[in-house]
Coordinates of C-alpha atoms in Angstrom, one line a residue:
M2 CA -1.9 3.4 -29.5
Q3 CA -1.2 5.5 -26.7
D4 CA 2.9 5.7 -25.4
V5 CA 2.8 3.9 -22.3
E6 CA 5.7 5.7 -19.8
I7 CA 8.2 3.0 -18.7
L8 CA 10.4 3.5 -15.6
H9 CA 13.4 2.0 -14.3
G10 CA 16.9 3.0 -13.0
G11 CA 16.9 6.0 -11.2
R12 CA 13.5 7.4 -12.6
L13 CA 11.8 4.9 -11.0
I14 CA 14.0 5.2 -7.5
E15 CA 13.2 8.7 -8.2
K16 CA 9.2 7.8 -8.9
L17 CA 9.3 6.2 -5.3
N18 CA 10.8 8.4 -3.3
D19 CA 8.1 10.7 -4.6
M20 CA 5.3 8.2 -3.2
I21 CA 7.4 7.8 0.3
Q22 CA 7.0 12.0 0.2
L23 CA 3.9 11.6 -0.3
D24 CA 3.0 9.4 2.1
F25 CA 5.2 10.6 4.5
D26 CA 2.9 14.5 3.6
A27 CA -0.5 12.1 4.9
I28 CA 1.0 11.2 8.1
A29 CA 1.6 14.6 9.6
S30 CA -1.7 15.7 8.1
Y31 CA -3.4 12.7 10.1
H32 CA -1.8 13.2 12.8
H33 CA -3.0 16.8 13.5
A34 CA -6.5 15.9 12.0
I35 CA -6.9 13.7 14.8
E36 CA -5.7 16.1 17.7
H37 CA -8.5 18.2 16.9
C38 CA -11.2 15.3 15.9
D39 CA -13.9 14.5 18.9
D40 CA -16.2 11.5 17.5
A41 CA -14.5 8.3 18.7
H42 CA -15.3 6.5 15.4
V43 CA -13.9 9.0 13.1
R44 CA -10.7 9.1 15.4
R45 CA -10.3 5.6 15.1
D46 CA -10.5 5.3 11.3
F47 CA -8.0 8.5 11.3
Q48 CA -5.6 5.9 13.3
E49 CA -5.9 2.5 11.3
L50 CA -5.3 5.3 7.8
C51 CA -2.5 6.6 9.1
A52 CA -1.0 3.3 10.2
D53 CA -1.9 2.2 6.2
H54 CA 0.5 5.2 5.3
E55 CA 2.7 4.1 7.5
R56 CA 2.7 1.0 5.8
H57 CA 3.5 2.2 2.4
L58 CA 6.7 4.3 3.4
V59 CA 7.8 0.9 4.7
N60 CA 7.0 -1.7 1.7
L61 CA 8.4 1.5 -0.5
G62 CA 11.3 2.1 1.4
K63 CA 11.5 -1.7 1.0
V64 CA 10.6 -1.7 -3.2
V65 CA 13.2 1.4 -3.3
A66 CA 16.1 -1.0 -1.8
A67 CA 15.4 -3.9 -3.4
C68 CA 15.9 -2.0 -7.2
E69 CA 19.1 -0.6 -5.8
G70 CA 18.0 3.0 -4.5
T71 CA 18.3 4.7 -1.4
P72 CA 14.9 5.4 0.4
I73 CA 14.9 9.6 0.5
D74 CA 15.1 11.0 4.2
V75 CA 12.0 12.0 4.7
H76 CA 11.1 16.1 5.4
L77 CA 8.8 18.2 5.8
D78 CA 8.5 19.8 2.1
L79 CA 7.3 23.0 1.2
K80 CA 4.2 20.5 -0.2
G81 CA 3.8 18.9 3.3
V82 CA 3.9 22.4 5.4
V83 CA 0.6 23.6 3.0
L84 CA -1.1 20.6 3.5
E85 CA -0.2 20.4 7.2
G86 CA -1.0 23.5 7.5
I87 CA -4.2 23.6 5.9
T88 CA -5.0 20.4 7.6
T89 CA -4.9 22.1 11.3
L90 CA -6.7 25.6 10.3
R91 CA -9.7 22.8 9.0
S92 CA -9.2 20.7 11.3
R93 CA -9.4 23.5 14.4
T94 CA -13.4 23.5 13.0
G95 CA -14.2 19.9 14.9
T96 CA -14.3 16.6 13.6
L97 CA -16.2 17.8 10.2
G98 CA -13.7 20.0 9.5
A99 CA -10.7 17.8 9.8
L100 CA -12.6 15.1 7.9
R101 CA -12.5 18.1 5.1
A102 CA -9.2 18.5 5.2
M103 CA -8.9 14.8 5.2
R104 CA -10.5 14.2 1.9
D105 CA -9.0 16.8 0.1
N106 CA -5.1 15.2 1.4
E107 CA -6.8 11.7 0.1
R108 CA -8.0 13.2 -3.0
L109 CA -4.3 14.2 -3.8
T110 CA -3.0 10.9 -2.8
N111 CA -5.2 9.2 -5.0
Y112 CA -5.0 10.9 -8.1
S113 CA -0.6 10.6 -7.4
Y114 CA -1.5 6.5 -7.2
R115 CA -3.8 6.3 -9.9
R116 CA -0.8 8.2 -11.8
A117 CA 2.0 6.0 -10.2
S118 CA -0.4 2.9 -11.3
S119 CA -0.7 3.8 -14.9
I120 CA 2.9 4.0 -15.6
A121 CA 4.8 0.6 -16.7
L122 CA 6.8 -0.6 -13.2
A123 CA 9.3 -3.2 -12.0
P124 CA 6.9 -6.1 -11.1
I125 CA 8.1 -5.4 -7.2
A126 CA 6.9 -1.3 -7.7
R127 CA 3.6 -3.0 -9.2
V128 CA 2.5 -5.0 -6.6
V129 CA 2.9 -2.0 -4.0
I130 CA 1.8 1.2 -5.9
D131 CA -1.5 -1.4 -6.9
Q132 CA -1.4 -2.6 -3.2
N133 CA -1.0 1.1 -1.6
Y134 CA -3.3 2.2 -4.5
A135 CA -6.1 0.3 -3.1
D136 CA -5.8 1.4 0.2
E137 CA -6.1 4.7 -0.6
Q138 CA -9.4 4.5 -2.4
R139 CA -10.5 2.7 0.8
H140 CA -9.8 5.2 2.5
L141 CA -11.2 8.4 0.5
A142 CA -14.8 6.2 0.8
V143 CA -14.1 5.6 4.5
I144 CA -13.9 9.9 5.0
Q145 CA -16.4 10.2 3.2
S146 CA -19.4 8.3 4.4
H147 CA -18.2 9.8 7.5
I148 CA -18.7 13.2 6.3
A149 CA -22.1 11.5 5.3
R150 CA -23.3 11.2 8.3
L151 CA -21.8 13.5 10.3
S152 CA -23.5 16.1 7.7
G153 CA -26.9 14.9 7.6
T154 CA -26.5 13.4 4.2
A155 CA -26.3 9.4 4.7
V156 CA -28.7 8.0 2.8
V157 CA -30.2 5.3 5.2
T158 CA -31.9 2.2 3.3
T159 CA -34.3 -0.3 5.3
S160 CA -34.7 -3.8 3.9

């Protein structure tokens, strides 16, 4: 039988605040990717995905407060600086570069949410983490479909 990590109290608040920071870093990266995106469909999707991350920030903050914690003051930390820098550099090559940078960022976000979803959490935290993780999986699928379309690797089927 595998041990299940159970978070409560300060450790739960810390984990939720880590997720808040992760979503903040994603928002900053999306802003840079949007600046260098010349495909209207990709730009629109990037804006919608960024809005999801903004909603994640708000909802996670509410959970932290409901668990009698204090949401962190988000800031550009070292990880955020690195992600932002990579996104900016790759995005300068155009829409496909921006998509590839954001695919890497979303893979990290998916990994982090997958790990958080495997932890035993208070029910209020479980619901938000699971909803956010579902969003992250959708984000990655959207980005991968744009990459396939723009790189010419999309599979077209006819009925």
